[in-house]
PDB file of N, CA and C in Angstrom:
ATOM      1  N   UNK A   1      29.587   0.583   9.081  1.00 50.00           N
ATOM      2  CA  UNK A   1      28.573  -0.450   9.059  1.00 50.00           C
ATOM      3  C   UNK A   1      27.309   0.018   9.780  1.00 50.00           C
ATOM      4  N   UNK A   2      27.507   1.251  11.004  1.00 53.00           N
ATOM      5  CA  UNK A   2      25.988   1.019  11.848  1.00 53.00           C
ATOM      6  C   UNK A   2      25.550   1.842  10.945  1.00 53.00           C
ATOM      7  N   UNK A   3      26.672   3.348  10.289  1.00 56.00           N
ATOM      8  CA  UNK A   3      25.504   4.004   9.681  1.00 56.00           C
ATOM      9  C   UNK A   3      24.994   3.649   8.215  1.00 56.00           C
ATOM     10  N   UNK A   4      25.363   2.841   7.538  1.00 57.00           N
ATOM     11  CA  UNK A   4      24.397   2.408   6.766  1.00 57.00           C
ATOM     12  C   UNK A   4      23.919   1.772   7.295  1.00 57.00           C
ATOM     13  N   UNK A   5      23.628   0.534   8.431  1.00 58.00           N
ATOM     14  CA  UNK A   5      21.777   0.214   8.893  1.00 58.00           C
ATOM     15  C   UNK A   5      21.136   1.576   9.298  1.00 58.00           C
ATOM     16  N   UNK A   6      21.573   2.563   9.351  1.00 56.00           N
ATOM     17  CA  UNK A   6      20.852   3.437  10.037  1.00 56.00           C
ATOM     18  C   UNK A   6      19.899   4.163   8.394  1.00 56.00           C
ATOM     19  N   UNK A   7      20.760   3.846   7.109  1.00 70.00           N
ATOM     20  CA  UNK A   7      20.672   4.321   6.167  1.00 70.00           C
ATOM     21  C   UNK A   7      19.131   3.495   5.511  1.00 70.00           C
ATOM     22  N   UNK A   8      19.412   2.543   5.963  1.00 70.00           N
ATOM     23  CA  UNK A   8      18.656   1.232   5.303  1.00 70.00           C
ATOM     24  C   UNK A   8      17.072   1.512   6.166  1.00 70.00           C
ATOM     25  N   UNK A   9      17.396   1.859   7.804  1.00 72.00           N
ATOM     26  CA  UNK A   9      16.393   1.803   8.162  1.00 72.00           C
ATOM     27  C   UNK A   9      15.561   3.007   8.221  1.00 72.00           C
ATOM     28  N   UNK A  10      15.969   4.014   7.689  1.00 74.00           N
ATOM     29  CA  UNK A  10      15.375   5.496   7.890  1.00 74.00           C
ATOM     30  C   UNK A  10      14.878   5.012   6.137  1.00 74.00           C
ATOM     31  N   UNK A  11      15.120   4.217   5.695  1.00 78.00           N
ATOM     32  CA  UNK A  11      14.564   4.583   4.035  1.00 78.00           C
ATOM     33  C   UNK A  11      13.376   3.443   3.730  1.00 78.00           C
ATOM     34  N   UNK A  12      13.073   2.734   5.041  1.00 82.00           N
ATOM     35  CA  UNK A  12      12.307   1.380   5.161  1.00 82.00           C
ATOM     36  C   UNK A  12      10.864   2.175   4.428  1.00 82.00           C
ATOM     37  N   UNK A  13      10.525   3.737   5.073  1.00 81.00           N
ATOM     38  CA  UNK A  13       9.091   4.562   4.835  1.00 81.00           C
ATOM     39  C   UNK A  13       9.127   4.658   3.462  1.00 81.00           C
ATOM     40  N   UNK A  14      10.266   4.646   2.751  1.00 85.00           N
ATOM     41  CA  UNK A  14      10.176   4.733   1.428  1.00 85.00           C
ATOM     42  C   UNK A  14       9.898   3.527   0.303  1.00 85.00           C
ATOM     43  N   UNK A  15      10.567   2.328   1.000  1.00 88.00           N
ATOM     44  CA  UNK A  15      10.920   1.167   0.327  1.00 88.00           C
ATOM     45  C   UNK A  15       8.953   0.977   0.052  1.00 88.00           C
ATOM     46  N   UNK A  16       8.544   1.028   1.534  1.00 90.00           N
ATOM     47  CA  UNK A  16       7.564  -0.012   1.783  1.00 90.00           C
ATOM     48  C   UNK A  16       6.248   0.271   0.369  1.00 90.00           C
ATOM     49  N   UNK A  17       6.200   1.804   0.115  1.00 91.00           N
ATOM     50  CA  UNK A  17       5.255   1.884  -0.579  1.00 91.00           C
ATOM     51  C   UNK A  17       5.283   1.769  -2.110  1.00 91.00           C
ATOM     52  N   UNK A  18       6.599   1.781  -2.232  1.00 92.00           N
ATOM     53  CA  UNK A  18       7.231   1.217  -3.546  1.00 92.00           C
ATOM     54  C   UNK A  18       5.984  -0.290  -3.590  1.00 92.00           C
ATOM     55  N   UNK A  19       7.405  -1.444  -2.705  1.00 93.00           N
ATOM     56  CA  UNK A  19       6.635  -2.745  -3.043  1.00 93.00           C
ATOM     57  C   UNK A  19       5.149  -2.867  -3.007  1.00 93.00           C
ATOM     58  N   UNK A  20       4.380  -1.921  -2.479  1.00 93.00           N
ATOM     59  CA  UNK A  20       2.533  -2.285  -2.128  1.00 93.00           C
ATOM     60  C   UNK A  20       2.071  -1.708  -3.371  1.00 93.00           C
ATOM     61  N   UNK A  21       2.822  -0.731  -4.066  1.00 93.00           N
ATOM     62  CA  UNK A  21       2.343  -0.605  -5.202  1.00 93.00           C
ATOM     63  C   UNK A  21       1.980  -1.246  -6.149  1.00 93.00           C
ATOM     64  N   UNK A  22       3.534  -1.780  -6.414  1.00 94.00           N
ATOM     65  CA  UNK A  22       3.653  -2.786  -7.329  1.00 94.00           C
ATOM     66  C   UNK A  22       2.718  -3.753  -7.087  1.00 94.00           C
ATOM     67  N   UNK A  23       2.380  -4.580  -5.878  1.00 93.00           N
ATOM     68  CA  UNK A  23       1.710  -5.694  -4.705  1.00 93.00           C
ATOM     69  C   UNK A  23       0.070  -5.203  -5.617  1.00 93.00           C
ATOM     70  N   UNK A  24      -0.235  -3.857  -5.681  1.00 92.00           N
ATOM     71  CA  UNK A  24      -1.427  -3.606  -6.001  1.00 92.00           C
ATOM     72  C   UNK A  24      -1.867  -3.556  -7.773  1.00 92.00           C
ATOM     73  N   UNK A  25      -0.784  -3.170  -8.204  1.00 92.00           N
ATOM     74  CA  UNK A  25      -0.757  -3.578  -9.447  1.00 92.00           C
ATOM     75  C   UNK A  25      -1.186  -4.937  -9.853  1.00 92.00           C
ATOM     76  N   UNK A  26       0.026  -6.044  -9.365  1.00 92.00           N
ATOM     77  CA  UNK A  26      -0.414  -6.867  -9.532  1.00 92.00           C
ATOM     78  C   UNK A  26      -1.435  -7.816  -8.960  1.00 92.00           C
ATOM     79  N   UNK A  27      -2.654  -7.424  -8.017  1.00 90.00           N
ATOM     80  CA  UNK A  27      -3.755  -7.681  -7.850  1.00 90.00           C
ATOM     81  C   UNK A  27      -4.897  -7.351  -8.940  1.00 90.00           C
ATOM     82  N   UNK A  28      -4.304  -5.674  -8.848  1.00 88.00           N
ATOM     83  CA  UNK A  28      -5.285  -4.830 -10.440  1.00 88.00           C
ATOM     84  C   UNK A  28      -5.086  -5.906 -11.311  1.00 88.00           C
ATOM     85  N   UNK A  29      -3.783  -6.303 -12.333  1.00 89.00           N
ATOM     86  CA  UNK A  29      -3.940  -7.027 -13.156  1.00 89.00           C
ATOM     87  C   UNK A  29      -4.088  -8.827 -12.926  1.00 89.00           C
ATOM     88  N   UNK A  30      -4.619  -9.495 -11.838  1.00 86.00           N
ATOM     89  CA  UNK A  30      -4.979 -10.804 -12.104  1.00 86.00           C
ATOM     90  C   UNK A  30      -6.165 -11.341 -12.162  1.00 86.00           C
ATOM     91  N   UNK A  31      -6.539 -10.309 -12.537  1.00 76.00           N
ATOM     92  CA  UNK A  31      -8.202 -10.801 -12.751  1.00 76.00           C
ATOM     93  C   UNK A  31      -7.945 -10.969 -14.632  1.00 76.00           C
ATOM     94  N   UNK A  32      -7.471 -10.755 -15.141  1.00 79.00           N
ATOM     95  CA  UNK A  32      -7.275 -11.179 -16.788  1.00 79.00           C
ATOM     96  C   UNK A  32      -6.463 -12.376 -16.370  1.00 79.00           C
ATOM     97  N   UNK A  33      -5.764 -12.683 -15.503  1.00 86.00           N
ATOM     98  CA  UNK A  33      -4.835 -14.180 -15.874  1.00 86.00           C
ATOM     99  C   UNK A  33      -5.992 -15.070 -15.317  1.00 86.00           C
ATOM    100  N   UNK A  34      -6.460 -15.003 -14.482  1.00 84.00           N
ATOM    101  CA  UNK A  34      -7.759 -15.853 -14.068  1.00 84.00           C
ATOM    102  C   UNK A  34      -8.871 -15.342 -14.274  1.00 84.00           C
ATOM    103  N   UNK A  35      -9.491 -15.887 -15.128  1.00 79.00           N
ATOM    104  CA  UNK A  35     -11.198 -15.242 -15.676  1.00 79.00           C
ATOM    105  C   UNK A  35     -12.556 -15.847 -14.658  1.00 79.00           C
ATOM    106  N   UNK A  36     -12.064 -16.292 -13.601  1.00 82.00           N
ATOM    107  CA  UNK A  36     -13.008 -16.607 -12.810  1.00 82.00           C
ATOM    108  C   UNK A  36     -13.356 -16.479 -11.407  1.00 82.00           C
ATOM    109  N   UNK A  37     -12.428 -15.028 -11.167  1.00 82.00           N
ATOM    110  CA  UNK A  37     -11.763 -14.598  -9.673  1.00 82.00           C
ATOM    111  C   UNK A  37     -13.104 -13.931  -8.761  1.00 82.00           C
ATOM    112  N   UNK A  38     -13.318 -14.318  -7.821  1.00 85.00           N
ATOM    113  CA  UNK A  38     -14.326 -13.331  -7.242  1.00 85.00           C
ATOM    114  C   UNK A  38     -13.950 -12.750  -6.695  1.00 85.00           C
ATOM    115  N   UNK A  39     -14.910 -11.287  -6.563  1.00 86.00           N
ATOM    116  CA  UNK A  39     -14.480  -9.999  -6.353  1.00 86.00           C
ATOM    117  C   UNK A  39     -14.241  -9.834  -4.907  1.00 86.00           C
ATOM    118  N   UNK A  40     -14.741 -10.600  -4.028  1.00 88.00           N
ATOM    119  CA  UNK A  40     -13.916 -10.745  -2.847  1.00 88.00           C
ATOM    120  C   UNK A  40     -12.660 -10.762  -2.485  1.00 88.00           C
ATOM    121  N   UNK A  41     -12.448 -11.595  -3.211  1.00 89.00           N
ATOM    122  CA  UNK A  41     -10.609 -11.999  -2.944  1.00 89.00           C
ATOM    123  C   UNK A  41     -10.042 -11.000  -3.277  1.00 89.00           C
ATOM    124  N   UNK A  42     -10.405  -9.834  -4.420  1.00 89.00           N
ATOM    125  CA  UNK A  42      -9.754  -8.675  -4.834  1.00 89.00           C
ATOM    126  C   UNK A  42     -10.189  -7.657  -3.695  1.00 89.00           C
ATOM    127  N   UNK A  43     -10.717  -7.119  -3.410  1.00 90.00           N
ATOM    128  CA  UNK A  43     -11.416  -6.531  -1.901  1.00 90.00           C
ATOM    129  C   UNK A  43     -10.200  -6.560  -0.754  1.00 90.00           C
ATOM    130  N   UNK A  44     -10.449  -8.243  -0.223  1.00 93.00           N
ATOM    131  CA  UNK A  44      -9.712  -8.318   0.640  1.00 93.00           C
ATOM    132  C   UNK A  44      -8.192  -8.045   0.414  1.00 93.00           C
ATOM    133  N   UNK A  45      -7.764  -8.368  -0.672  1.00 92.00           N
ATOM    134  CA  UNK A  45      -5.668  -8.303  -0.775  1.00 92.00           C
ATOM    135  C   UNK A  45      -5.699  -6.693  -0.937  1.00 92.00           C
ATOM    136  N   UNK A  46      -6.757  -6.096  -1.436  1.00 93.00           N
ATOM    137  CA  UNK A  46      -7.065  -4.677  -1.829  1.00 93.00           C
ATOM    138  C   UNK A  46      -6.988  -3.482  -0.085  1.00 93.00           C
ATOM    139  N   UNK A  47      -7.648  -4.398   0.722  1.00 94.00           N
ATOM    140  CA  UNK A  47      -7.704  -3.865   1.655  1.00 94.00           C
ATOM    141  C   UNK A  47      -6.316  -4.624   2.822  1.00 94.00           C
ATOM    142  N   UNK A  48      -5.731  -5.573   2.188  1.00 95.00           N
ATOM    143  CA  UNK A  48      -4.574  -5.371   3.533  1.00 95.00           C
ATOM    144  C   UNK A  48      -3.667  -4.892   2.520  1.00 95.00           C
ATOM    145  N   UNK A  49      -3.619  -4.679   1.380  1.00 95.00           N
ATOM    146  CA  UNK A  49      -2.563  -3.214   1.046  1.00 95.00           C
ATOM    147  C   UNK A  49      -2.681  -2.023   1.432  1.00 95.00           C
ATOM    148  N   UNK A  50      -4.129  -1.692   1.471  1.00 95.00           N
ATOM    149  CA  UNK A  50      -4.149  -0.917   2.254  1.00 95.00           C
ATOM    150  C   UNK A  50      -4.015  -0.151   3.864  1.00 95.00           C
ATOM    151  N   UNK A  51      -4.147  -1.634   4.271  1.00 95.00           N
ATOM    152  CA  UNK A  51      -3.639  -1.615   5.558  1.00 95.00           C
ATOM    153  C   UNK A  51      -1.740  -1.354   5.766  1.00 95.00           C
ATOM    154  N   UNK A  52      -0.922  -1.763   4.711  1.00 94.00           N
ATOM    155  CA  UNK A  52       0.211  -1.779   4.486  1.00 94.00           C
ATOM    156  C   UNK A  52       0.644  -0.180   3.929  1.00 94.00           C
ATOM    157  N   UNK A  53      -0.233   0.465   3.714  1.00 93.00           N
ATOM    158  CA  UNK A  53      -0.117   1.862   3.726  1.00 93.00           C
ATOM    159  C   UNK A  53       0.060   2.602   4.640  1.00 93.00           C
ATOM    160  N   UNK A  54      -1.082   2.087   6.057  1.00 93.00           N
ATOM    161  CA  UNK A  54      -1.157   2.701   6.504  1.00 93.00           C
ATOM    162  C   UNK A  54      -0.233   2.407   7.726  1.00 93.00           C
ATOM    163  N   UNK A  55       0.534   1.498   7.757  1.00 92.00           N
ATOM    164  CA  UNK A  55       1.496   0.779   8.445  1.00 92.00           C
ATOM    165  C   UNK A  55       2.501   2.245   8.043  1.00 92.00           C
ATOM    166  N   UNK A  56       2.792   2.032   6.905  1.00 91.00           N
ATOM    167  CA  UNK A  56       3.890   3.219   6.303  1.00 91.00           C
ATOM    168  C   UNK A  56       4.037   4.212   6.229  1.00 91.00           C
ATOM    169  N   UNK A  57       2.701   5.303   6.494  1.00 91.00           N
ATOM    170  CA  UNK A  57       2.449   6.480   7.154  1.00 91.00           C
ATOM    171  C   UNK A  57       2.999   6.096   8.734  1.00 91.00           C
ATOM    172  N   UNK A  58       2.785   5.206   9.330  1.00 91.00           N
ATOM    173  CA  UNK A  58       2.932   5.370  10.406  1.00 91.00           C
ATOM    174  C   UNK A  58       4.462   4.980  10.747  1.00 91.00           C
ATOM    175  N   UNK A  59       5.252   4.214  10.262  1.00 88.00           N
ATOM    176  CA  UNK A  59       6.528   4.723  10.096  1.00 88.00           C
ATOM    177  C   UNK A  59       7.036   5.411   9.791  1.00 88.00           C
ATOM    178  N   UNK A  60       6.646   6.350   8.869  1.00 88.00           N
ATOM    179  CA  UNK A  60       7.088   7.362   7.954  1.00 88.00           C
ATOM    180  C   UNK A  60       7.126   8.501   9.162  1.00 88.00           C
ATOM    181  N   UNK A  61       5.911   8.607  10.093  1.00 88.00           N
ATOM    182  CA  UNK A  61       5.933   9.389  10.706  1.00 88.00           C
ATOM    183  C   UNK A  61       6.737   9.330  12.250  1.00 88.00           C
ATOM    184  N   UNK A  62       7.212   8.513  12.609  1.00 86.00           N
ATOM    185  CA  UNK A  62       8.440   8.064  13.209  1.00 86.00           C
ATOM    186  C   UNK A  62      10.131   8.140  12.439  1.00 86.00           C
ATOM    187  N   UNK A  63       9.846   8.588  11.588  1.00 85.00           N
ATOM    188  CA  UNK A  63      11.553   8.946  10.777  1.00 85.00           C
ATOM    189  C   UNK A  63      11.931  10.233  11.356  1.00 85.00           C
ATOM    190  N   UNK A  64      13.301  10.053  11.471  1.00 84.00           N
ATOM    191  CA  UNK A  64      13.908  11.266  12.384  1.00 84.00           C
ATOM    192  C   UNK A  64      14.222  12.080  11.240  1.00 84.00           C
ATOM    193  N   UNK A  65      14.671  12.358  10.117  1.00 84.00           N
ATOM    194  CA  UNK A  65      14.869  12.772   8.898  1.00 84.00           C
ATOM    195  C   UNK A  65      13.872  13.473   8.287  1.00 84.00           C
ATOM    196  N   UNK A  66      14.079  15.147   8.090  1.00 87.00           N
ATOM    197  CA  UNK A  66      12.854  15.777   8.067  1.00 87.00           C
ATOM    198  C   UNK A  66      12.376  15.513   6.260  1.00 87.00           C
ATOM    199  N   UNK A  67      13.136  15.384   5.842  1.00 85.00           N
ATOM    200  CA  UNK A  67      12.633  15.142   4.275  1.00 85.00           C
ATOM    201  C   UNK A  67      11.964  14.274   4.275  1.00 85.00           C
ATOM    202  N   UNK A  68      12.427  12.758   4.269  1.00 84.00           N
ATOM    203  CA  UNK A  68      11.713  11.569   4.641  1.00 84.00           C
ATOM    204  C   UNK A  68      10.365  11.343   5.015  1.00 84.00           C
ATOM    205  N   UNK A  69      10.659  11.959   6.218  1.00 88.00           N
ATOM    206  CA  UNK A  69       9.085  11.990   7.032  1.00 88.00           C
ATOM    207  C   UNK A  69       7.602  12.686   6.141  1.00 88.00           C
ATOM    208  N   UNK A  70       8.273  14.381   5.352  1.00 90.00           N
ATOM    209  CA  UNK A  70       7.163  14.431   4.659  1.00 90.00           C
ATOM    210  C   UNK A  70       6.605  13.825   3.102  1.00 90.00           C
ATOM    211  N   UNK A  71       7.997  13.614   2.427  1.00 89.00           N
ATOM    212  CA  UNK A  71       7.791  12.809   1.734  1.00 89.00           C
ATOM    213  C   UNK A  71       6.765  11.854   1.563  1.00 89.00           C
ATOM    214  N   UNK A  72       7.147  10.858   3.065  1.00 89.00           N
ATOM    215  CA  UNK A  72       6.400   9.781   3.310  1.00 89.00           C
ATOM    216  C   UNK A  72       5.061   9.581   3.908  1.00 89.00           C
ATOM    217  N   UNK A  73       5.260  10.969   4.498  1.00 90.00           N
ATOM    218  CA  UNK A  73       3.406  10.961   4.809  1.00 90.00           C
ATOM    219  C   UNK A  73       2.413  11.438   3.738  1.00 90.00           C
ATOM    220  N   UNK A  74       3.154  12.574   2.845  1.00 92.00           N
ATOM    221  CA  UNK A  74       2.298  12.720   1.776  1.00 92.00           C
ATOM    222  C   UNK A  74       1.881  11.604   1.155  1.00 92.00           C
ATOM    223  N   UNK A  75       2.743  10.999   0.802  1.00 92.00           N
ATOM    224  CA  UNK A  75       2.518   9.500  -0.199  1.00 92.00           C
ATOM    225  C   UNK A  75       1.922   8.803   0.234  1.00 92.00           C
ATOM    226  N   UNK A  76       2.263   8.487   0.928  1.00 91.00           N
ATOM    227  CA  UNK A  76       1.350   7.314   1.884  1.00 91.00           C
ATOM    228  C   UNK A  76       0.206   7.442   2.125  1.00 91.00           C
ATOM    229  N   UNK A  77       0.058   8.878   2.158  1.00 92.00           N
ATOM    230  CA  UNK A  77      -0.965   9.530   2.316  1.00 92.00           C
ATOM    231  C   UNK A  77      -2.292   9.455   1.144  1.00 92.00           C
ATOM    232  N   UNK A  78      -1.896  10.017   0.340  1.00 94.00           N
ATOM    233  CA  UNK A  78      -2.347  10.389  -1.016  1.00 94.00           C
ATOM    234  C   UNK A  78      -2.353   7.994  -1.214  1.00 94.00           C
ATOM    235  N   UNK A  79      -1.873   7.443  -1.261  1.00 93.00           N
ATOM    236  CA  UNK A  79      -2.422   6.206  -1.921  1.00 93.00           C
ATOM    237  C   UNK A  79      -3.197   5.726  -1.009  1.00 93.00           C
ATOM    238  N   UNK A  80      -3.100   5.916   0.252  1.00 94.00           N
ATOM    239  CA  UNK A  80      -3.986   5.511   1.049  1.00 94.00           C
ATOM    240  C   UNK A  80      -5.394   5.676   0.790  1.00 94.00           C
ATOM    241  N   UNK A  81      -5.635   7.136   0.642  1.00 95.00           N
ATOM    242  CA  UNK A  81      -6.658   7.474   0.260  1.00 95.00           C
ATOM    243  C   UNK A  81      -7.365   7.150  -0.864  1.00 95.00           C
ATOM    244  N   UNK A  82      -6.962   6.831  -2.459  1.00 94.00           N
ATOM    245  CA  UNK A  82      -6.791   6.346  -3.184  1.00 94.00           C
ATOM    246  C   UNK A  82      -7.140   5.130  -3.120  1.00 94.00           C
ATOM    247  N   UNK A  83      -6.612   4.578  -2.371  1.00 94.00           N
ATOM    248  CA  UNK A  83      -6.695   2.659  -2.508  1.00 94.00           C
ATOM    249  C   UNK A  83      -8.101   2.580  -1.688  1.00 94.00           C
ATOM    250  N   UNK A  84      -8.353   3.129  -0.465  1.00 95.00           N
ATOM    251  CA  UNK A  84      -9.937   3.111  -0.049  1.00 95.00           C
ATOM    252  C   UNK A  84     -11.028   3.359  -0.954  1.00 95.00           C
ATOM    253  N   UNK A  85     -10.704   4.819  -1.817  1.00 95.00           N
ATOM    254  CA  UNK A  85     -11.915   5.036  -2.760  1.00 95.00           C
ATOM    255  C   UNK A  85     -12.036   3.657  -3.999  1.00 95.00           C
ATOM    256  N   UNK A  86     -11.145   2.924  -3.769  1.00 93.00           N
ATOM    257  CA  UNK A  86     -11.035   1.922  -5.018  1.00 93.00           C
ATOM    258  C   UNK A  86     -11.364   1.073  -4.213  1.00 93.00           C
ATOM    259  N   UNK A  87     -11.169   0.433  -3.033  1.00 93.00           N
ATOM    260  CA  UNK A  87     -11.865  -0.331  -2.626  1.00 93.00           C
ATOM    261  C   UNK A  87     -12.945  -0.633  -2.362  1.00 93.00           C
ATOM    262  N   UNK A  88     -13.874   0.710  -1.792  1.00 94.00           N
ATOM    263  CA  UNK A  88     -15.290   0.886  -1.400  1.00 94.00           C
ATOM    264  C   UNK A  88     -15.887   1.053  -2.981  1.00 94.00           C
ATOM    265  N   UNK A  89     -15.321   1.468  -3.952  1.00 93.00           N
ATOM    266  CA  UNK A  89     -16.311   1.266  -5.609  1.00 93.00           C
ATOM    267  C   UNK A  89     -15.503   0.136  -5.404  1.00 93.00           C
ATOM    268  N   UNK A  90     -14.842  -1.050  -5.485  1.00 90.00           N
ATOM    269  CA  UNK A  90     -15.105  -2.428  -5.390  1.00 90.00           C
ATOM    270  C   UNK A  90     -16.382  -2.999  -4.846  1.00 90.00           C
ATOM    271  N   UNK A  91     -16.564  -2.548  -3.521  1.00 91.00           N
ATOM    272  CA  UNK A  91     -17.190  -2.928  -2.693  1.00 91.00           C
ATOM    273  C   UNK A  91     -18.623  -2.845  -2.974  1.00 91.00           C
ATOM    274  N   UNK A  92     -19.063  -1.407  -3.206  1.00 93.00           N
ATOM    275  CA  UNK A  92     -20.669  -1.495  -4.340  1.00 93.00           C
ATOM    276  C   UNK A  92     -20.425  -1.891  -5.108  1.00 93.00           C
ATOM    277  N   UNK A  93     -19.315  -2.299  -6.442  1.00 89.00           N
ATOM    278  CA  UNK A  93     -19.679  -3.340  -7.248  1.00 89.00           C
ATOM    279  C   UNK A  93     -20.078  -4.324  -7.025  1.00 89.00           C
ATOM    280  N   UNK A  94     -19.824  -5.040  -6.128  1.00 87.00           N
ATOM    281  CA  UNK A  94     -19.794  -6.211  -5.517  1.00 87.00           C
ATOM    282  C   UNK A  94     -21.369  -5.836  -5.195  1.00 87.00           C
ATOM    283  N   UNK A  95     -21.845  -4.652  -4.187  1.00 87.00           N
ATOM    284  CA  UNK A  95     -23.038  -5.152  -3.809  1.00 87.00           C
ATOM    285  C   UNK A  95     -24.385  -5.013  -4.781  1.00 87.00           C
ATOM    286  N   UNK A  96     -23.912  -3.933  -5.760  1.00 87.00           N
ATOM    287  CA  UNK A  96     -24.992  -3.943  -6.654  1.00 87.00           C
ATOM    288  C   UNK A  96     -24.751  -4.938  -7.531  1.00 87.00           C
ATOM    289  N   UNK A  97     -23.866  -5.553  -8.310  1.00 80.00           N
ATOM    290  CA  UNK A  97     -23.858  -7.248  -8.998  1.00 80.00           C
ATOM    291  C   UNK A  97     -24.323  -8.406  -7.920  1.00 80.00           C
ATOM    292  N   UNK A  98     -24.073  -8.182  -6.907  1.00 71.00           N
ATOM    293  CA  UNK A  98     -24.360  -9.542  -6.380  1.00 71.00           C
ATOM    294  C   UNK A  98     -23.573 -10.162  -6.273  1.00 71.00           C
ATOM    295  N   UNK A  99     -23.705 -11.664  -5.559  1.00 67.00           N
ATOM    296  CA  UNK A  99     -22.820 -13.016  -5.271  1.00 67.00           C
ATOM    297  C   UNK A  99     -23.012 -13.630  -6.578  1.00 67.00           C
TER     298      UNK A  99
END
């Protein structure tokens, strides 16, 4: 029993960026279910996924498990980065369209 929590919790660096993916996906796609979303609200859920990235690098880099750890910093890594450059071209969209 302890060592699978031990199993569960060394694989948390992995789980997490799974779900923010998906989490970001489905932000990407709700601007077609609602045709009247402002680009704020996409920004902001845009940027605490991204904050949820970077939560997960930083667990990732606390895993005692040497695979894990690089695994998880690459990745985490690499969308992190990713999800900023998509946020900040959000962000001049936003400022060159306007309110």
């Amino acid at each position: 029993m302890e060592n699978q929590k031990m199993n569960r919790q060394e694989a948390i660096p992995l789980i997490i960026p799974v779900v923010l993916i998906i989490a970001a996906l489905l932000v990407f796609s709700i601007g077609r279910w609602v045709p009247n979303l402002d680009l704020r609200i996409s920004i902001f859920l845009f940027s605490l996924i991204d904050i949820g990235f970077l939560v997960a690098l930083i667990l990732g880099t606390k895993t005692y498990q040497f695979g894990i750890r690089v695994i998880s910093v690459i990745s985490n890594g690499i969308f992190f980065v990713a999800l900023t450059l998509f946020t900040l071209a959000l962000t001049l969209a936003y400022g060159i369209g306007g309110p």
